[in-house]
mmCIF file of C-alpha atoms and ligand atoms in Angstrom:
data_model
loop_
_atom_site.group_PDB
_atom_site.id
_atom_site.type_symbol
_atom_site.label_atom_id
_atom_site.label_comp_id
_atom_site.label_asym_id
_atom_site.label_seq_id
_atom_site.Cartn_x
_atom_site.Cartn_y
_atom_site.Cartn_z
ATOM 1 C CA MET A 18 0.000 0.000 0.000
ATOM 2 C CA LEU A 19 1.397 3.381 -1.014
ATOM 3 C CA HIS A 20 1.049 6.114 1.618
ATOM 4 C CA VAL A 21 0.280 9.344 -0.190
ATOM 5 C CA GLY A 22 0.490 12.699 1.589
ATOM 6 C CA ILE A 23 -1.328 15.727 0.223
ATOM 7 C CA ASN A 24 0.113 19.148 0.976
ATOM 8 C CA GLY A 25 -2.512 21.840 0.316
ATOM 9 C CA PHE A 26 -6.148 20.822 0.616
ATOM 10 C CA GLY A 27 -7.991 23.159 -1.733
ATOM 11 C CA THR A 28 -9.710 22.674 -5.103
ATOM 12 C CA ILE A 29 -7.229 20.140 -6.465
ATOM 13 C CA GLY A 30 -5.910 18.705 -3.179
ATOM 14 C CA LYS A 31 -9.259 17.569 -1.814
ATOM 15 C CA ARG A 32 -10.101 15.859 -5.106
ATOM 16 C CA VAL A 33 -6.718 14.131 -5.262
ATOM 17 C CA ALA A 34 -7.154 12.909 -1.666
ATOM 18 C CA ASP A 35 -10.579 11.441 -2.440
ATOM 19 C CA ALA A 36 -9.185 9.820 -5.607
ATOM 20 C CA VAL A 37 -6.279 8.288 -3.656
ATOM 21 C CA ARG A 38 -8.761 6.943 -1.102
ATOM 22 C CA VAL A 39 -10.567 4.789 -3.686
ATOM 23 C CA GLN A 40 -7.416 3.296 -5.268
ATOM 24 C CA PRO A 41 -6.803 -0.337 -4.268
ATOM 25 C CA ASP A 42 -3.040 0.202 -3.956
ATOM 26 C CA MET A 43 -2.969 3.573 -2.142
ATOM 27 C CA THR A 44 -4.013 5.174 1.118
ATOM 28 C CA VAL A 45 -4.109 8.807 2.269
ATOM 29 C CA ALA A 46 -1.225 9.332 4.702
ATOM 30 C CA GLY A 47 -2.735 12.670 5.701
ATOM 31 C CA VAL A 48 -3.328 16.177 4.439
ATOM 32 C CA ALA A 49 -1.502 19.381 5.340
ATOM 33 C CA LYS A 50 -3.409 22.637 5.718
ATOM 34 C CA ARG A 51 -2.644 26.140 6.871
ATOM 35 C CA SER A 52 -5.999 27.111 8.336
ATOM 36 C CA PRO A 53 -8.932 25.331 10.009
ATOM 37 C CA ASN A 54 -11.446 26.482 7.379
ATOM 38 C CA PHE A 55 -14.394 24.480 5.962
ATOM 39 C CA GLU A 56 -12.077 22.267 3.936
ATOM 40 C CA ALA A 57 -10.237 21.277 7.135
ATOM 41 C CA THR A 58 -13.540 20.152 8.637
ATOM 42 C CA ILE A 59 -14.221 18.113 5.469
ATOM 43 C CA ALA A 60 -10.780 16.474 5.784
ATOM 44 C CA ASP A 61 -11.631 15.663 9.393
ATOM 45 C CA ASP A 62 -15.050 14.230 8.395
ATOM 46 C CA ARG A 63 -13.375 12.036 5.767
ATOM 47 C CA GLY A 64 -11.023 10.679 8.433
ATOM 48 C CA TYR A 65 -7.862 12.129 6.881
ATOM 49 C CA ASP A 66 -5.164 12.938 9.433
ATOM 50 C CA LEU A 67 -4.622 16.701 9.478
ATOM 51 C CA TYR A 68 -1.107 18.118 9.570
ATOM 52 C CA ALA A 69 -0.377 21.794 10.212
ATOM 53 C CA ALA A 70 1.517 23.571 7.445
ATOM 54 C CA ASP A 71 2.048 26.750 9.467
ATOM 55 C CA GLY A 72 1.733 25.881 13.174
ATOM 56 C CA ARG A 73 -0.856 23.909 15.111
ATOM 57 C CA GLU A 74 -2.352 26.727 17.232
ATOM 58 C CA PRO A 75 -5.180 27.796 14.852
ATOM 59 C CA PHE A 76 -6.309 24.163 14.663
ATOM 60 C CA ASP A 77 -6.156 23.766 18.472
ATOM 61 C CA GLU A 78 -8.283 26.922 18.817
ATOM 62 C CA ALA A 79 -10.823 25.536 16.332
ATOM 63 C CA ASP A 80 -10.870 22.233 18.239
ATOM 64 C CA LEU A 81 -9.503 20.296 15.268
ATOM 65 C CA ALA A 82 -6.955 17.618 16.151
ATOM 66 C CA THR A 83 -3.669 17.632 14.209
ATOM 67 C CA ALA A 84 -1.368 14.653 13.838
ATOM 68 C CA GLY A 85 1.768 16.767 13.491
ATOM 69 C CA THR A 86 3.414 19.308 11.228
ATOM 70 C CA VAL A 87 3.932 19.182 7.482
ATOM 71 C CA HIS A 88 7.427 17.768 8.133
ATOM 72 C CA ASP A 89 5.852 14.769 9.902
ATOM 73 C CA LEU A 90 3.499 14.244 6.952
ATOM 74 C CA ILE A 91 6.353 14.316 4.439
ATOM 75 C CA GLU A 92 8.362 11.875 6.555
ATOM 76 C CA THR A 93 5.489 9.415 6.871
ATOM 77 C CA SER A 94 4.535 9.539 3.139
ATOM 78 C CA ASP A 95 5.915 7.379 0.320
ATOM 79 C CA VAL A 96 4.972 10.148 -2.141
ATOM 80 C CA VAL A 97 3.709 13.686 -1.512
ATOM 81 C CA VAL A 98 1.314 15.457 -3.873
ATOM 82 C CA ASP A 99 1.845 19.198 -3.511
ATOM 83 C CA THR A 100 -1.420 20.974 -4.298
ATOM 84 C CA THR A 101 -0.605 24.354 -2.801
ATOM 85 C CA PRO A 102 -1.231 27.569 -4.809
ATOM 86 C CA SER A 103 1.026 28.489 -7.751
ATOM 87 C CA GLY A 104 4.526 29.336 -6.587
ATOM 88 C CA VAL A 105 4.174 27.781 -3.128
ATOM 89 C CA GLY A 106 5.009 24.357 -4.580
ATOM 90 C CA ALA A 107 8.409 25.627 -5.737
ATOM 91 C CA ALA A 108 9.030 27.062 -2.267
ATOM 92 C CA ASN A 109 8.134 23.655 -0.771
ATOM 93 C CA ALA A 110 10.425 21.690 -3.122
ATOM 94 C CA PRO A 111 13.476 21.801 -0.785
ATOM 95 C CA LEU A 112 11.334 20.268 2.006
ATOM 96 C CA TYR A 113 10.630 17.146 -0.065
ATOM 97 C CA ALA A 114 14.285 16.877 -1.114
ATOM 98 C CA GLU A 115 15.367 17.233 2.531
ATOM 99 C CA HIS A 116 13.167 14.276 3.524
ATOM 100 C CA ASP A 117 14.084 12.348 0.355
ATOM 101 C CA THR A 118 10.371 11.941 -0.406
ATOM 102 C CA PRO A 119 9.296 11.831 -4.061
ATOM 103 C CA ALA A 120 7.007 14.760 -4.856
ATOM 104 C CA ILE A 121 4.422 15.706 -7.455
ATOM 105 C CA PHE A 122 3.789 19.353 -8.259
ATOM 106 C CA GLN A 123 0.948 21.039 -10.168
ATOM 107 C CA GLY A 124 0.681 23.028 -13.364
ATOM 108 C CA GLY A 125 0.815 26.411 -11.616
ATOM 109 C CA GLU A 126 4.533 25.829 -11.055
ATOM 110 C CA ASP A 127 7.205 26.492 -13.674
ATOM 111 C CA ALA A 128 8.369 23.394 -15.516
ATOM 112 C CA ASP A 129 11.804 23.507 -13.867
ATOM 113 C CA VAL A 130 10.266 22.690 -10.469
ATOM 114 C CA ALA A 131 10.427 18.969 -11.365
ATOM 115 C CA ASP A 132 12.431 16.406 -13.326
ATOM 116 C CA VAL A 133 9.502 15.729 -15.683
ATOM 117 C CA SER A 134 6.343 17.486 -16.881
ATOM 118 C CA PHE A 135 3.765 14.707 -16.826
ATOM 119 C CA ASN A 136 0.723 13.513 -18.728
ATOM 120 C CA ALA A 137 -0.122 9.833 -18.296
ATOM 121 C CA ARG A 138 -1.274 9.211 -21.874
ATOM 122 C CA ALA A 139 1.652 11.075 -23.445
ATOM 123 C CA ASN A 140 4.776 10.378 -21.361
ATOM 124 C CA TYR A 141 4.098 8.181 -18.293
ATOM 125 C CA GLU A 142 7.308 6.219 -18.827
ATOM 126 C CA LYS A 143 9.485 9.338 -18.453
ATOM 127 C CA ALA A 144 8.351 9.721 -14.837
ATOM 128 C CA VAL A 145 8.909 6.101 -13.774
ATOM 129 C CA GLY A 146 11.425 6.239 -10.931
ATOM 130 C CA ALA A 147 11.892 10.033 -11.123
ATOM 131 C CA ASP A 148 12.154 11.973 -7.838
ATOM 132 C CA THR A 149 9.743 14.688 -8.929
ATOM 133 C CA ALA A 150 7.096 15.289 -11.584
ATOM 134 C CA ARG A 151 4.847 18.209 -12.477
ATOM 135 C CA VAL A 152 1.313 17.304 -13.545
ATOM 136 C CA VAL A 153 0.692 19.885 -16.251
ATOM 137 C CA SER A 154 -2.218 22.340 -16.048
ATOM 138 C CA CYS A 155 -5.834 21.466 -16.779
ATOM 139 C CA ASN A 156 -5.617 22.987 -20.268
ATOM 140 C CA THR A 157 -2.289 21.334 -21.102
ATOM 141 C CA THR A 158 -3.628 18.013 -19.816
ATOM 142 C CA GLY A 159 -6.675 18.342 -22.075
ATOM 143 C CA LEU A 160 -4.563 19.163 -25.120
ATOM 144 C CA SER A 161 -1.969 16.440 -24.427
ATOM 145 C CA ARG A 162 -4.641 13.738 -24.169
ATOM 146 C CA LEU A 163 -6.031 14.813 -27.525
ATOM 147 C CA LEU A 164 -2.753 15.315 -29.360
ATOM 148 C CA ALA A 165 -1.057 12.074 -28.217
ATOM 149 C CA PRO A 166 -3.261 9.695 -30.253
ATOM 150 C CA LEU A 167 -3.377 12.100 -33.224
ATOM 151 C CA ARG A 168 0.425 12.258 -33.317
ATOM 152 C CA GLU A 169 0.746 8.486 -33.041
ATOM 153 C CA SER A 170 -1.816 7.676 -35.745
ATOM 154 C CA TYR A 171 -1.570 10.499 -38.271
ATOM 155 C CA GLY A 172 1.353 12.770 -37.343
ATOM 156 C CA VAL A 173 0.729 16.431 -36.470
ATOM 157 C CA GLU A 174 2.145 19.179 -38.681
ATOM 158 C CA LYS A 175 0.708 22.165 -36.786
ATOM 159 C CA SER A 176 -1.856 22.819 -34.014
ATOM 160 C CA ARG A 177 -3.798 26.019 -33.474
ATOM 161 C CA VAL A 178 -5.981 26.297 -30.374
ATOM 162 C CA THR A 179 -8.130 29.088 -28.940
ATOM 163 C CA LEU A 180 -8.747 28.504 -25.248
ATOM 164 C CA VAL A 181 -11.925 30.106 -23.913
ATOM 165 C CA ARG A 182 -11.215 29.953 -20.208
ATOM 166 C CA ARG A 183 -13.500 30.113 -17.196
ATOM 167 C CA GLY A 184 -12.953 33.337 -15.287
ATOM 168 C CA ALA A 185 -12.699 31.614 -11.890
ATOM 169 C CA ASP A 186 -13.364 28.382 -10.042
ATOM 170 C CA PRO A 187 -16.731 28.396 -8.199
ATOM 171 C CA GLY A 188 -15.093 29.149 -4.835
ATOM 172 C CA GLN A 189 -12.920 32.011 -6.129
ATOM 173 C CA THR A 190 -15.242 34.866 -5.262
ATOM 174 C CA GLY A 191 -12.596 37.523 -5.842
ATOM 175 C CA ARG A 192 -11.889 36.734 -9.492
ATOM 176 C CA GLY A 193 -13.533 37.645 -12.755
ATOM 177 C CA PRO A 194 -14.508 38.975 -15.212
ATOM 178 C CA ILE A 195 -18.177 39.060 -14.214
ATOM 179 C CA ASN A 196 -19.401 40.967 -17.257
ATOM 180 C CA ASP A 197 -16.846 40.947 -20.036
ATOM 181 C CA THR A 198 -14.969 38.837 -22.569
ATOM 182 C CA LEU A 199 -11.233 39.363 -22.274
ATOM 183 C CA PRO A 200 -8.391 38.421 -24.563
ATOM 184 C CA ASP A 201 -6.229 36.867 -21.809
ATOM 185 C CA PRO A 202 -3.336 36.906 -22.185
ATOM 186 C CA VAL A 203 -3.412 39.530 -24.944
ATOM 187 C CA GLU A 204 0.022 38.393 -26.142
ATOM 188 C CA ILE A 205 0.085 35.742 -28.873
ATOM 189 C CA PRO A 206 0.954 32.957 -28.599
ATOM 190 C CA SER A 207 -0.387 32.529 -25.071
ATOM 191 C CA HIS A 208 1.686 30.604 -22.516
ATOM 192 C CA HIS A 209 -0.398 27.476 -23.141
ATOM 193 C CA GLY A 210 1.421 26.436 -26.322
ATOM 194 C CA PRO A 211 4.888 26.428 -24.694
ATOM 195 C CA ASP A 212 3.408 24.472 -21.793
ATOM 196 C CA VAL A 213 2.142 21.770 -24.163
ATOM 197 C CA GLN A 214 5.679 21.684 -25.577
ATOM 198 C CA THR A 215 6.951 20.585 -22.135
ATOM 199 C CA ILE A 216 5.120 17.331 -22.991
ATOM 200 C CA PHE A 217 5.818 17.271 -26.762
ATOM 201 C CA PRO A 218 9.031 19.294 -27.282
ATOM 202 C CA ASP A 219 8.903 18.987 -31.094
ATOM 203 C CA LEU A 220 5.234 20.020 -31.440
ATOM 204 C CA ASP A 221 4.389 23.052 -33.583
ATOM 205 C CA ILE A 222 1.521 24.739 -31.707
ATOM 206 C CA ASP A 223 0.098 28.268 -31.499
ATOM 207 C CA THR A 224 -2.422 29.164 -28.806
ATOM 208 C CA MET A 225 -4.618 32.169 -28.026
ATOM 209 C CA GLY A 226 -6.388 32.649 -24.692
ATOM 210 C CA MET A 227 -9.609 34.350 -23.635
ATOM 211 C CA LYS A 228 -11.399 34.666 -20.289
ATOM 212 C CA VAL A 229 -15.172 34.686 -19.956
ATOM 213 C CA PRO A 230 -17.642 35.074 -17.066
ATOM 214 C CA THR A 231 -18.295 31.428 -16.179
ATOM 215 C CA THR A 232 -17.014 29.138 -13.441
ATOM 216 C CA GLN A 233 -18.061 25.903 -15.151
ATOM 217 C CA MET A 234 -15.398 24.714 -17.586
ATOM 218 C CA HIS A 235 -12.896 25.795 -20.240
ATOM 219 C CA THR A 236 -13.777 25.333 -23.923
ATOM 220 C CA HIS A 237 -11.133 24.757 -26.608
ATOM 221 C CA SER A 238 -11.614 25.524 -30.270
ATOM 222 C CA VAL A 239 -9.079 23.220 -31.928
ATOM 223 C CA ASN A 240 -7.578 23.065 -35.427
ATOM 224 C CA VAL A 241 -4.881 20.454 -36.061
ATOM 225 C CA THR A 242 -3.173 20.104 -39.432
ATOM 226 C CA LEU A 243 -2.334 16.409 -39.690
ATOM 227 C CA GLU A 244 0.464 14.855 -41.732
ATOM 228 C CA SER A 245 -1.935 12.419 -43.386
ATOM 229 C CA GLU A 246 -5.546 12.607 -44.547
ATOM 230 C CA PRO A 247 -7.864 10.396 -42.445
ATOM 231 C CA THR A 248 -11.628 10.639 -42.783
ATOM 232 C CA THR A 249 -13.828 12.263 -40.166
ATOM 233 C CA GLU A 250 -15.126 8.792 -39.289
ATOM 234 C CA GLU A 251 -11.605 7.438 -38.760
ATOM 235 C CA VAL A 252 -10.640 10.303 -36.435
ATOM 236 C CA THR A 253 -13.919 9.919 -34.551
ATOM 237 C CA ALA A 254 -13.250 6.202 -34.043
ATOM 238 C CA LEU A 255 -9.668 6.888 -32.903
ATOM 239 C CA LEU A 256 -10.757 9.443 -30.303
ATOM 240 C CA ALA A 257 -13.722 7.330 -29.139
ATOM 241 C CA ASP A 258 -11.262 4.579 -28.231
ATOM 242 C CA GLU A 259 -9.405 6.778 -25.698
ATOM 243 C CA SER A 260 -10.555 6.209 -22.114
ATOM 244 C CA ARG A 261 -10.112 9.836 -21.030
ATOM 245 C CA LEU A 262 -11.847 11.363 -24.046
ATOM 246 C CA PHE A 263 -15.645 11.425 -23.930
ATOM 247 C CA LEU A 264 -17.341 12.040 -27.263
ATOM 248 C CA ILE A 265 -20.638 13.752 -26.499
ATOM 249 C CA PRO A 266 -23.289 12.121 -28.694
ATOM 250 C CA GLU A 267 -25.634 14.577 -30.401
ATOM 251 C CA THR A 268 -28.611 12.660 -28.957
ATOM 252 C CA LEU A 269 -27.749 13.706 -25.372
ATOM 253 C CA GLY A 270 -28.678 17.291 -26.206
ATOM 254 C CA ILE A 271 -25.701 18.711 -24.293
ATOM 255 C CA ASP A 272 -25.060 22.166 -25.708
ATOM 256 C CA GLY A 273 -22.494 23.426 -23.213
ATOM 257 C CA ALA A 274 -20.685 23.065 -19.902
ATOM 258 C CA GLY A 275 -23.836 23.737 -17.867
ATOM 259 C CA LYS A 276 -25.600 20.620 -19.120
ATOM 260 C CA LEU A 277 -22.375 18.592 -18.978
ATOM 261 C CA LYS A 278 -22.018 19.375 -15.287
ATOM 262 C CA GLU A 279 -25.716 18.702 -14.735
ATOM 263 C CA TYR A 280 -25.246 15.312 -16.431
ATOM 264 C CA THR A 281 -22.310 14.311 -14.196
ATOM 265 C CA ARG A 282 -24.138 15.530 -11.071
ATOM 266 C CA ASP A 283 -27.209 13.513 -12.082
ATOM 267 C CA ALA A 284 -24.950 10.513 -12.682
ATOM 268 C CA GLY A 285 -23.733 10.819 -9.075
ATOM 269 C CA ARG A 286 -20.160 11.827 -9.797
ATOM 270 C CA PRO A 287 -18.403 13.282 -6.710
ATOM 271 C CA ARG A 288 -18.757 17.088 -6.863
ATOM 272 C CA GLY A 289 -20.150 16.618 -10.410
ATOM 273 C CA ASP A 290 -16.547 16.183 -11.564
ATOM 274 C CA VAL A 291 -15.806 15.656 -15.253
ATOM 275 C CA TRP A 292 -12.462 13.861 -15.416
ATOM 276 C CA GLU A 293 -12.556 13.340 -19.186
ATOM 277 C CA ASN A 294 -12.067 15.782 -22.086
ATOM 278 C CA CYS A 295 -15.576 16.269 -23.483
ATOM 279 C CA ILE A 296 -15.533 16.527 -27.274
ATOM 280 C CA TRP A 297 -18.707 17.376 -29.168
ATOM 281 C CA ALA A 298 -18.884 14.413 -31.564
ATOM 282 C CA GLU A 299 -20.606 16.334 -34.321
ATOM 283 C CA SER A 300 -17.906 19.032 -34.188
ATOM 284 C CA ILE A 301 -15.219 16.563 -35.306
ATOM 285 C CA THR A 302 -14.597 17.558 -38.910
ATOM 286 C CA VAL A 303 -11.744 16.736 -41.259
ATOM 287 C CA GLU A 304 -11.243 18.862 -44.356
ATOM 288 C CA GLY A 305 -8.197 17.741 -46.321
ATOM 289 C CA ARG A 306 -5.514 17.387 -43.628
ATOM 290 C CA ASP A 307 -7.225 19.855 -41.260
ATOM 291 C CA LEU A 308 -9.062 18.519 -38.227
ATOM 292 C CA TYR A 309 -11.461 20.796 -36.334
ATOM 293 C CA LEU A 310 -13.309 20.174 -33.063
ATOM 294 C CA PHE A 311 -14.613 21.720 -29.834
ATOM 295 C CA GLN A 312 -13.802 20.248 -26.435
ATOM 296 C CA ALA A 313 -14.733 21.201 -22.876
ATOM 297 C CA ILE A 314 -12.286 20.747 -19.995
ATOM 298 C CA HIS A 315 -13.334 20.696 -16.345
ATOM 299 C CA GLN A 316 -10.464 22.626 -14.803
ATOM 300 C CA GLU A 317 -11.076 21.313 -11.276
ATOM 301 C CA ALA A 318 -11.122 17.654 -12.279
ATOM 302 C CA ASP A 319 -9.152 16.527 -15.349
ATOM 303 C CA VAL A 320 -5.765 16.629 -13.580
ATOM 304 C CA VAL A 321 -7.003 14.390 -10.750
ATOM 305 C CA PRO A 322 -6.557 10.974 -12.448
ATOM 306 C CA GLU A 323 -3.226 12.237 -13.820
ATOM 307 C CA ASN A 324 -1.984 12.863 -10.266
ATOM 308 C CA ILE A 325 -2.884 9.281 -9.345
ATOM 309 C CA ASP A 326 -0.913 7.923 -12.314
ATOM 310 C CA ALA A 327 2.011 10.192 -11.426
ATOM 311 C CA VAL A 328 2.071 8.673 -7.915
ATOM 312 C CA ARG A 329 2.356 5.177 -9.446
ATOM 313 C CA ALA A 330 5.057 6.274 -11.881
ATOM 314 C CA LEU A 331 7.233 7.938 -9.233
ATOM 315 C CA SER A 332 6.867 5.043 -6.815
ATOM 316 C CA GLU A 333 7.835 2.600 -9.597
ATOM 317 C CA ARG A 334 4.956 0.309 -8.554
ATOM 318 C CA THR A 335 3.573 0.238 -12.083
ATOM 319 C CA ALA A 336 5.881 0.581 -15.077
ATOM 320 C CA SER A 337 3.142 0.571 -17.710
ATOM 321 C CA ALA A 338 1.036 3.629 -18.512
ATOM 322 C CA GLU A 339 -1.795 1.496 -19.810
ATOM 323 C CA LYS A 340 -1.992 -0.547 -16.618
ATOM 324 C CA SER A 341 -1.917 2.496 -14.332
ATOM 325 C CA ILE A 342 -4.482 4.408 -16.402
ATOM 326 C CA ARG A 343 -6.816 1.395 -16.403
ATOM 327 C CA ARG A 344 -6.435 0.953 -12.648
ATOM 328 C CA THR A 345 -7.056 4.629 -11.923
ATOM 329 C CA ASP A 346 -10.026 4.837 -14.255
ATOM 330 C CA GLU A 347 -11.689 1.705 -12.874
ATOM 331 C CA ALA A 348 -11.333 2.805 -9.248
ATOM 332 C CA LEU A 349 -12.483 6.379 -9.911
ATOM 333 C CA GLY A 350 -15.194 5.670 -12.477
ATOM 334 C CA VAL A 351 -13.598 7.516 -15.398
ATOM 335 C CA GLY A 352 -15.453 6.762 -18.634
ATOM 336 C CA ARG A 353 -18.571 5.492 -16.831
HETATM 337 P P1 NAD B 28 -6.519 26.382 -4.038
HETATM 338 O O1 NAD B 28 -6.219 27.771 -3.645
HETATM 339 O O2 NAD B 28 -7.929 25.982 -4.275
HETATM 340 O O3 NAD B 28 -5.926 25.369 -2.956
HETATM 341 C C1 NAD B 28 -4.653 25.508 -2.430
HETATM 342 C C2 NAD B 28 -4.691 25.125 -0.960
HETATM 343 O O4 NAD B 28 -3.381 25.169 -0.426
HETATM 344 C C3 NAD B 28 -5.556 26.073 -0.119
HETATM 345 O O5 NAD B 28 -6.329 25.280 0.774
HETATM 346 C C4 NAD B 28 -4.517 26.908 0.646
HETATM 347 O O6 NAD B 28 -4.995 27.360 1.878
HETATM 348 C C5 NAD B 28 -3.417 25.881 0.831
HETATM 349 N N1 NAD B 28 -2.089 26.458 1.093
HETATM 350 C C6 NAD B 28 -1.599 27.680 0.801
HETATM 351 N N2 NAD B 28 -0.308 27.779 1.190
HETATM 352 C C7 NAD B 28 0.025 26.594 1.736
HETATM 353 C C8 NAD B 28 1.203 26.077 2.333
HETATM 354 N N3 NAD B 28 2.312 26.806 2.428
HETATM 355 N N4 NAD B 28 1.186 24.793 2.787
HETATM 356 C C9 NAD B 28 0.076 24.030 2.693
HETATM 357 N N5 NAD B 28 -1.085 24.482 2.155
HETATM 358 C C10 NAD B 28 -1.109 25.747 1.684
HETATM 359 O O7 NAD B 28 -5.620 26.091 -5.318
HETATM 360 P P2 NAD B 28 -5.902 25.009 -6.452
HETATM 361 O O8 NAD B 28 -6.853 25.580 -7.425
HETATM 362 O O9 NAD B 28 -6.204 23.697 -5.819
HETATM 363 O O10 NAD B 28 -4.483 24.979 -7.182
HETATM 364 C C11 NAD B 28 -3.409 24.210 -6.695
HETATM 365 C C12 NAD B 28 -2.421 23.979 -7.823
HETATM 366 O O11 NAD B 28 -3.091 23.250 -8.853
HETATM 367 C C13 NAD B 28 -1.882 25.245 -8.497
HETATM 368 O O12 NAD B 28 -0.569 24.993 -8.965
HETATM 369 C C14 NAD B 28 -2.805 25.417 -9.691
HETATM 370 O O13 NAD B 28 -2.229 26.160 -10.739
HETATM 371 C C15 NAD B 28 -3.010 23.969 -10.080
HETATM 372 N N6 NAD B 28 -4.235 23.714 -10.856
HETATM 373 C C16 NAD B 28 -5.402 24.330 -10.522
HETATM 374 C C17 NAD B 28 -6.533 24.095 -11.291
HETATM 375 C C18 NAD B 28 -7.828 24.782 -10.991
HETATM 376 O O14 NAD B 28 -8.576 25.076 -11.900
HETATM 377 N N7 NAD B 28 -8.172 25.036 -9.758
HETATM 378 C C19 NAD B 28 -6.465 23.219 -12.374
HETATM 379 C C20 NAD B 28 -5.273 22.543 -12.646
HETATM 380 C C21 NAD B 28 -4.144 22.817 -11.884
#
């Protein structure tokens, strides 16, 4: 049984902890938090041992028991998943090295925080036995899952993606916009393309970003110039065969992220999470060598199964991407 510690119990951390909990080969060693807020009470309800990132006093005052400090958590863990806010992970990196504990960072960190930038479908093997890995951002994860099979089957000459991004996560009450559509970043290409190149260094990709007033999901408008000329039906069949790509059938009547989230809530998914890329099947169009499609990415959820696979890769328990992905997906319910 792998003991997995989670440092930072917010949007991503709490989901990773719950995903670890349902894996047959992993257990939650504990979670580190700075403050005894509502998420700390949820950790306590779930039975996760709480460790204090910044001193135990605030937890004592809130009558929440702590099992130790973040140092104790790192020492007791086989692998730590750092899910602290952007930049804090890099500051924490020396802690993990000091304790000689393999660590996984998130996409808010610069690529040089870790030995490998990670996406299970694209480069699992590179992280096997590494000391550190960075699970790339939600958007980069979504693009890597899509581009990996396209590159393998048809070759990719050039990718152009416009990312229409949610303004904030539901809990981020201080962010926006609340009534505007922003080119964000205004500079072209946006930082997303170079981030995808941390997974595929030889990929030719240009990206443009926008921010819109929704908290639901990101939407990508994708154009990929392939090196060969498959039919629309062949590309559809290729993508349908990928466990972390969900092709939304026209018959479901899902016109956007609102109904997608409603669908996963109705289906009983935890927090209504959508772990898969959601591609509108009827948008998949090939004209000559140009493929076009729309996909929606649930920013709070798609990196969660990737973190689980990264834990297996770093711990060297599972050398095969396919085996780890299958195990993660079965335990979590991805694709169901
Ligand atoms: P968040 O703010 O929701 O959660 C971070 C948690 O870490 C909070 O509970 C915060 O109190 C805690 N924290 C802050 N400093 C800490 C410290 N020193 N030690 C321990 N805990 C500390 O952030 P998030 O959205 O979960 O993002 C975490 C990482 O995941 C970032 O790198 C982010 O870029 C990345 N990411 C976020 C999303 C998303 O949409 N939310 C998607 C993919 C990747």
